[in-house]
mmCIF file of C-alpha atoms in Angstrom:
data_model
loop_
_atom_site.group_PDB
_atom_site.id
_atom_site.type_symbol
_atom_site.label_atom_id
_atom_site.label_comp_id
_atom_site.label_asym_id
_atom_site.label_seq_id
_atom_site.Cartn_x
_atom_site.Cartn_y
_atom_site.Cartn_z
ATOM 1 C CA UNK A 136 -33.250 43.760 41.420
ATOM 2 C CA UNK A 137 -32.850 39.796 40.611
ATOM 3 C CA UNK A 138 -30.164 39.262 43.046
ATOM 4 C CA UNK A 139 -26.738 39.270 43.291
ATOM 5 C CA UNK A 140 -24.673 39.095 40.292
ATOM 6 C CA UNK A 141 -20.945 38.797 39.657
ATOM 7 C CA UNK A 142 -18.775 39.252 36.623
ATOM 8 C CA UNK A 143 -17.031 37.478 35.166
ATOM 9 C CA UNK A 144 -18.756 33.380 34.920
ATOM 10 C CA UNK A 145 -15.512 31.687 33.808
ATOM 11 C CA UNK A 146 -12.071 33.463 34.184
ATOM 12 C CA UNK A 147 -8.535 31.872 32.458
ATOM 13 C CA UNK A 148 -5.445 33.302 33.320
ATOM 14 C CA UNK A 149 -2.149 32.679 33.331
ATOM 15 C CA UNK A 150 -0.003 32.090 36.144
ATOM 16 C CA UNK A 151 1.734 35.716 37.294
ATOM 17 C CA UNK A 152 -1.535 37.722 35.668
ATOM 18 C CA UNK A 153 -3.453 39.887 38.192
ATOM 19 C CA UNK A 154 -7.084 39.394 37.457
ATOM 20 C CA UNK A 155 -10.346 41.269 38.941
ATOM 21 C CA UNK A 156 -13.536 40.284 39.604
ATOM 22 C CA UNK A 157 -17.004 42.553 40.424
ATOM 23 C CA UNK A 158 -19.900 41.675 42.660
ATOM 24 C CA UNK A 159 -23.010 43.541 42.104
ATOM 25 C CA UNK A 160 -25.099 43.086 45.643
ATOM 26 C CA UNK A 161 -28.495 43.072 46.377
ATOM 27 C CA UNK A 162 -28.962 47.024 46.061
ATOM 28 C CA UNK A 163 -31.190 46.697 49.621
ATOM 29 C CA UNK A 164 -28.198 45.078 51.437
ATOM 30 C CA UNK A 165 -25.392 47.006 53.271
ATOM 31 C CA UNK A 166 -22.951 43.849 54.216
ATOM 32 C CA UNK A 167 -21.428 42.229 51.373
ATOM 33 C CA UNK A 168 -18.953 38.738 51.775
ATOM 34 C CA UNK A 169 -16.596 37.104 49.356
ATOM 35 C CA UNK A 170 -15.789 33.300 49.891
ATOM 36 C CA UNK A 171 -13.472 31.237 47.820
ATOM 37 C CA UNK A 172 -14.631 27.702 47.286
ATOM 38 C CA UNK A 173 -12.209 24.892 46.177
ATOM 39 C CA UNK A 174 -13.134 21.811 44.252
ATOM 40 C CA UNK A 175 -14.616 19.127 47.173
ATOM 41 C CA UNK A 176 -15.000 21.580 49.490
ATOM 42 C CA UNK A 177 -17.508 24.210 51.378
ATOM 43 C CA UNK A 178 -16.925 28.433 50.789
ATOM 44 C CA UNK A 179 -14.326 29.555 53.054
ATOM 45 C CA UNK A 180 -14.985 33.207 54.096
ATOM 46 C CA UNK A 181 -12.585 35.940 52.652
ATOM 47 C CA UNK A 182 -13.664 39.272 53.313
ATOM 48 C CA UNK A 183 -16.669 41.186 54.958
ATOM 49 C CA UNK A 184 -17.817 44.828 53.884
ATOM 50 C CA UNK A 185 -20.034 46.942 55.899
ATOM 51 C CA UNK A 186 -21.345 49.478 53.173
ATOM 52 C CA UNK A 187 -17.547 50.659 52.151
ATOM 53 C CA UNK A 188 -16.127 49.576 55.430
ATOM 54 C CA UNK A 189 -14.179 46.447 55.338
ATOM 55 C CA UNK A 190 -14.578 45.210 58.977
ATOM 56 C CA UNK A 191 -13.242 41.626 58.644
ATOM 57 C CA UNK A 192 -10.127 39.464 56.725
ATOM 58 C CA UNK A 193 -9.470 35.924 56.901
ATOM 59 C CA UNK A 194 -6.188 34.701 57.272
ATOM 60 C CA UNK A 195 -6.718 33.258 53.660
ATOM 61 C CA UNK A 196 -6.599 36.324 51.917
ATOM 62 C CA UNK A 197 -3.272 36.747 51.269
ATOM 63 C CA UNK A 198 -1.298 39.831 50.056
ATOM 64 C CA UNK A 199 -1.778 39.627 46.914
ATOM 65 C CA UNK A 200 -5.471 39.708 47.372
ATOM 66 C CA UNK A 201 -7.326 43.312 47.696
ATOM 67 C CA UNK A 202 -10.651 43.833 47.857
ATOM 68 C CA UNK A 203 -12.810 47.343 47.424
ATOM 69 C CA UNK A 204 -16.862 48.401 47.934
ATOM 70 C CA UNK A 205 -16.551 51.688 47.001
ATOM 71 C CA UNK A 206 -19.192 53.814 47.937
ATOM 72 C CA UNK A 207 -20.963 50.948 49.336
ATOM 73 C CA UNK A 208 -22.525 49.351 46.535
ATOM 74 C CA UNK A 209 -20.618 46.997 44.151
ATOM 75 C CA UNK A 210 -17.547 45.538 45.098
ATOM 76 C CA UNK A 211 -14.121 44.081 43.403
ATOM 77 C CA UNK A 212 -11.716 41.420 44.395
ATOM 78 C CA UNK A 213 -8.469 41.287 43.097
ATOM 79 C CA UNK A 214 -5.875 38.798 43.079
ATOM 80 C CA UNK A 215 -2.338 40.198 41.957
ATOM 81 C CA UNK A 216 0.392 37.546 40.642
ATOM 82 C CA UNK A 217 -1.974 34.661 40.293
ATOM 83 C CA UNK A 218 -0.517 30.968 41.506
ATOM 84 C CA UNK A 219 -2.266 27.460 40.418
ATOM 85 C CA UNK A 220 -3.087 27.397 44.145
ATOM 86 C CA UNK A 221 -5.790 30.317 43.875
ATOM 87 C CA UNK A 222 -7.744 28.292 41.320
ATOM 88 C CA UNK A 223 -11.445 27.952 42.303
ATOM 89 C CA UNK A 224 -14.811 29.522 42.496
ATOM 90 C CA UNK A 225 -15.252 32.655 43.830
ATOM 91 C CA UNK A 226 -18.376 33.235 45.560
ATOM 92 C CA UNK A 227 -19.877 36.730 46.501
ATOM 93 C CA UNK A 228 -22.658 37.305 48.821
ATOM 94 C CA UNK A 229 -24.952 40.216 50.633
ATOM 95 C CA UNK A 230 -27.018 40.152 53.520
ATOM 96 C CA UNK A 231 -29.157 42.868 55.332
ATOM 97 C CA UNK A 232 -29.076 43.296 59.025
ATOM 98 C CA UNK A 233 -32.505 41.185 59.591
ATOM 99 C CA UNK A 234 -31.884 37.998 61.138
ATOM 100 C CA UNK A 235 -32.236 34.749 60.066
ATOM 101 C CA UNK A 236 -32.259 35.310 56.453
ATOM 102 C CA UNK A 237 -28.666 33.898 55.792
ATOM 103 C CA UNK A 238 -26.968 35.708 52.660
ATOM 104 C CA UNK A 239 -27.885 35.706 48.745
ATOM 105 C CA UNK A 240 -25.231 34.484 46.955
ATOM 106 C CA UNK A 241 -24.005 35.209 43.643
ATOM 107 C CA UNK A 242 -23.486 32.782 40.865
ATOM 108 C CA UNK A 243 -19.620 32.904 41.669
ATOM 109 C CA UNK A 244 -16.944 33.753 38.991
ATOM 110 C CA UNK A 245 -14.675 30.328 38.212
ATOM 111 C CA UNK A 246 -10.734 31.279 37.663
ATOM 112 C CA UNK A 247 -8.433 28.763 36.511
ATOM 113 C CA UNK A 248 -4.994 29.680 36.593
ATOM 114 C CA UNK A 249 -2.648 27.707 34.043
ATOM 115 C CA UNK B 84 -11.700 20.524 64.401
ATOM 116 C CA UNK B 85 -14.578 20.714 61.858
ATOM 117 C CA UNK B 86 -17.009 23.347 63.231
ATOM 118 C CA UNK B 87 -19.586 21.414 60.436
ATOM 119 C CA UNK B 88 -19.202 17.921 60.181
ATOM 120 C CA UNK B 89 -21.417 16.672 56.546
ATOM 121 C CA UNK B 90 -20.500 12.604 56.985
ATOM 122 C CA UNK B 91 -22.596 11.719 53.658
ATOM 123 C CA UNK B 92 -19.869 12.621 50.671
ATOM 124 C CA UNK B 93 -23.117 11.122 48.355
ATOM 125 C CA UNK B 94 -26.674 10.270 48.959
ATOM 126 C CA UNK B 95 -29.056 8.542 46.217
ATOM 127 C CA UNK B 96 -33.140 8.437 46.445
ATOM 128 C CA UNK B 97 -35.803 7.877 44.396
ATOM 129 C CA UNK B 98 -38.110 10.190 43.368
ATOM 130 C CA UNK B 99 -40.817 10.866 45.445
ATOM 131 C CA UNK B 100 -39.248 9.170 48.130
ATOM 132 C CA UNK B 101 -37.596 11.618 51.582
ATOM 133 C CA UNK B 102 -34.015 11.669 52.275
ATOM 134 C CA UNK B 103 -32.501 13.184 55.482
ATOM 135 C CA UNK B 104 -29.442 14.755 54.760
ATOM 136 C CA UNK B 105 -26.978 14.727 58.293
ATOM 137 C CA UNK B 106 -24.944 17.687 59.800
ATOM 138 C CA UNK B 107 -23.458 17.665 63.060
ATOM 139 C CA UNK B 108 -22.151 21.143 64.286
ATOM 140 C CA UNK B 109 -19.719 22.166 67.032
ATOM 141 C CA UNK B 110 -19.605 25.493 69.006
ATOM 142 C CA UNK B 111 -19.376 26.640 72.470
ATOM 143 C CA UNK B 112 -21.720 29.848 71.842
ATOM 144 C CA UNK B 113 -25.237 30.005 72.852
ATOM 145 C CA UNK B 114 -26.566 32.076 70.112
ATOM 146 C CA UNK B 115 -25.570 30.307 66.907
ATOM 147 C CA UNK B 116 -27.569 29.685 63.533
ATOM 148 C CA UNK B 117 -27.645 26.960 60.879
ATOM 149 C CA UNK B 118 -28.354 26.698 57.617
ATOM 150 C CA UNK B 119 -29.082 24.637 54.659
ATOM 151 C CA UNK B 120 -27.957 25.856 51.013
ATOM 152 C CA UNK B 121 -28.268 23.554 47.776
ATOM 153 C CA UNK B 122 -25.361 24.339 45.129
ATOM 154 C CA UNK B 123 -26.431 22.891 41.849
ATOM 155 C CA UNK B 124 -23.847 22.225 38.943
ATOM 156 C CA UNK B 125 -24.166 26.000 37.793
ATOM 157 C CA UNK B 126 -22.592 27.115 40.907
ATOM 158 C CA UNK B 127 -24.453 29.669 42.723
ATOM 159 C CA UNK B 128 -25.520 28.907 46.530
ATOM 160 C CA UNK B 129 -29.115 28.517 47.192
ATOM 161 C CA UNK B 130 -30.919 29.185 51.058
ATOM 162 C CA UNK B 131 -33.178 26.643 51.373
ATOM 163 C CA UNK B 132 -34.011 26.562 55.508
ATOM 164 C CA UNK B 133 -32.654 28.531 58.418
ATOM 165 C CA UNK B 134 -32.918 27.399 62.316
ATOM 166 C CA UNK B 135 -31.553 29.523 64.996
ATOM 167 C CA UNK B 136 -30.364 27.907 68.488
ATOM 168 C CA UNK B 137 -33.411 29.385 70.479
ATOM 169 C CA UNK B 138 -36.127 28.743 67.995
ATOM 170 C CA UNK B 139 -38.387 25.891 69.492
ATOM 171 C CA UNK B 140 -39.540 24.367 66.672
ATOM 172 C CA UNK B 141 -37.793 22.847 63.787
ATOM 173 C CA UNK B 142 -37.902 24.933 60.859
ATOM 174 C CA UNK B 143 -40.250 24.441 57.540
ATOM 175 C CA UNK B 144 -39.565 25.754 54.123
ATOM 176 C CA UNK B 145 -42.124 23.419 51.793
ATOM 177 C CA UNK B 146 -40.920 20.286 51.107
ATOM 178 C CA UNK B 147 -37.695 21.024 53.411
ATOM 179 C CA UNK B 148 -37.757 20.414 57.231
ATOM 180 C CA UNK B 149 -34.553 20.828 59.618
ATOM 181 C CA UNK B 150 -34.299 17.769 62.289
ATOM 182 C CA UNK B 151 -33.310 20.182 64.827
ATOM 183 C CA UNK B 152 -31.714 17.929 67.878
ATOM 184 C CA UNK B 153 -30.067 20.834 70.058
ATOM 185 C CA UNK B 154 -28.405 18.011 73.156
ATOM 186 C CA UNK B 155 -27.231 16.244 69.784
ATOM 187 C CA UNK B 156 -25.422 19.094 68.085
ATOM 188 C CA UNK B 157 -27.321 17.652 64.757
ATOM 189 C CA UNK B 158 -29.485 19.727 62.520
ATOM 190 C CA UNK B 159 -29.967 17.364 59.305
ATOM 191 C CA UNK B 160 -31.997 18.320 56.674
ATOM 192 C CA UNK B 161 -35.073 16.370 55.971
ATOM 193 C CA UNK B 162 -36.406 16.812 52.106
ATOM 194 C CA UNK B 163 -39.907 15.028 51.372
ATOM 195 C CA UNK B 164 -40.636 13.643 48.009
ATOM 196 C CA UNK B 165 -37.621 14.017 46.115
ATOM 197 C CA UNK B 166 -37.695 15.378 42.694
ATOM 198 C CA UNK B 167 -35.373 15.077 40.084
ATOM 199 C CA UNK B 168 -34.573 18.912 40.673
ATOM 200 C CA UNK B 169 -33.507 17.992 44.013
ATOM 201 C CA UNK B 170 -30.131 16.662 42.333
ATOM 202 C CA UNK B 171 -27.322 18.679 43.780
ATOM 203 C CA UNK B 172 -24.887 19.552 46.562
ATOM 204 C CA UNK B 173 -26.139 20.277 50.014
ATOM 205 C CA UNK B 174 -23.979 22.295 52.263
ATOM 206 C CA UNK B 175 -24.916 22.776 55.993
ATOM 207 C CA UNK B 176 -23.735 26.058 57.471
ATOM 208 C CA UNK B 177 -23.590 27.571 60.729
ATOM 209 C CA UNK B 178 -23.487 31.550 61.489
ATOM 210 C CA UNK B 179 -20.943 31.985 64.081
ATOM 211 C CA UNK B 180 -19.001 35.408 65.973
ATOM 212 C CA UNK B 181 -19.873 38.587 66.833
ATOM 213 C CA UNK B 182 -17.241 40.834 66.903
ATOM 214 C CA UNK B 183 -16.950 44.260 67.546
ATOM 215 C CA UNK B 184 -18.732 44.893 63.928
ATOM 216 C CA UNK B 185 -21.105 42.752 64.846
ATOM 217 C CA UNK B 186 -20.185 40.570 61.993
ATOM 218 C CA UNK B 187 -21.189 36.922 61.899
ATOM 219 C CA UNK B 188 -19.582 34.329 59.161
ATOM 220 C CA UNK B 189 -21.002 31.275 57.366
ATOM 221 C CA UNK B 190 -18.518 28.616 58.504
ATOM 222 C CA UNK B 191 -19.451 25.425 55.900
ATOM 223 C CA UNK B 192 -19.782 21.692 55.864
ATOM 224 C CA UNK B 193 -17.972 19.918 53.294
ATOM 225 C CA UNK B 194 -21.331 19.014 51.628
ATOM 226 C CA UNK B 195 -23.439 16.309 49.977
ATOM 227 C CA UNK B 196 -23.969 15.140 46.722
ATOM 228 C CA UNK B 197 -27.694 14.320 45.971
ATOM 229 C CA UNK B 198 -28.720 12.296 43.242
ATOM 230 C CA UNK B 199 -31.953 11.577 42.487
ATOM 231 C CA UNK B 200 -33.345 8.947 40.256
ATOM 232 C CA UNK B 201 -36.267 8.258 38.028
#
């Protein structure tokens, strides 16, 4: 296992599409984050799964946005009726319960929506 | 207000020279942790040193040290003779909450841009 990896790199879409992305965790680690990072600034934490459990939502992820772990190993993120406005990187990470060890993050999957 | 205050948008060394990368951090918890990640141009987040609020000493990872200053609220990132590698964004991050799940976030600085030079 090299780490965590997320599919696709690059993403174009068209405003109105609905577009999914997959993150491939650590297969060790049970949590599993999302965190959307727009240009000039720091990740901003989405979404939290314990195994399949989603425990925690930010206010940022709106409606349209869904996100799945089934069975407690990968995990999607969907974003339905894309706007300009959800343009950025998204980032994907997973963590076991040890402490102190931060997260492993993914290489992130880039949408631009035009 | 910022939970992670980064100051520095941009930072240039030399190589082989140190550079101390700042981060100020706000929270009311006792039990808090903060880390250091480097983000070069290809995107994906690297851990680079972690320090939690009841460790004693600053934390080492190799040519990384963490200026720990607890009264302060500062935890800057010290990195000793620079390398060309070294060229990227540094984001300082602190592991806040505990909720009922026991979850805990990454809440991040803005970041730093690091260029070093020949």
């Amino acid at each position: 296992d090299t780490g965590v990896s997320q599919d696709p790199r690059h993403k174009i879409t068209k405003r109105g599409q609905n577009v999914t992305f997959r993150c491939d965790p650590i297969s060790e680690h049970n949590r599993l984050y999302w965190y959307r990072q727009t240009l000039g600034q720091g990740p901003e934490f989405l979404t939290y799964f314990q195994n399949e459990a989603q425990l925690e939502k930010s206010r940022l992820l709106s409606d349209r946005f869904s996100a799945e772990r089934p069975k407690g190993s990968f995990s999607t993120l969907e974003i339905q009726r894309t706007e300009q406005g959800d343009s950025a990187m998204y980032l994907c990470a997973s963590s076991s319960q040890r402490e102190g060890y931060g997260y492993t993050f993914g290489s992130g999957t880039r949408l631009t929506v035009v | 207000a910022q939970k992670i205050t980064q100051t520095q948008p941009g930072m240039f060394v030399q190589e082989k020279e140190a550079v101390t990368l700042d981060c100020t951090y706000d929270t009311s918890d006792p039990s808090y942790g903060l880390f250091w990640y480097k983000q070069p141009s290809s995107g994906e987040m690297i851990f680079l040193i972690y320090q939690g609020s009841y460790d004693q000493q600053n934390a080492t990872e190799g040519r990384y040290s963490l200026n720990f200053q607890k009264a302060r609220k500062s935890a800057n990132l010290v990195i000793s003779a620079s390398q060309l590698g070294d060229s990227a964004m540094y984001f300082c991050a602190m592991r806040e909450g505990r909720g009922n799940t026991g979850f805990q976030k990454l809440v991040f600085g803005t970041g730093t841009r690091l260029l070093v030079s020949p």
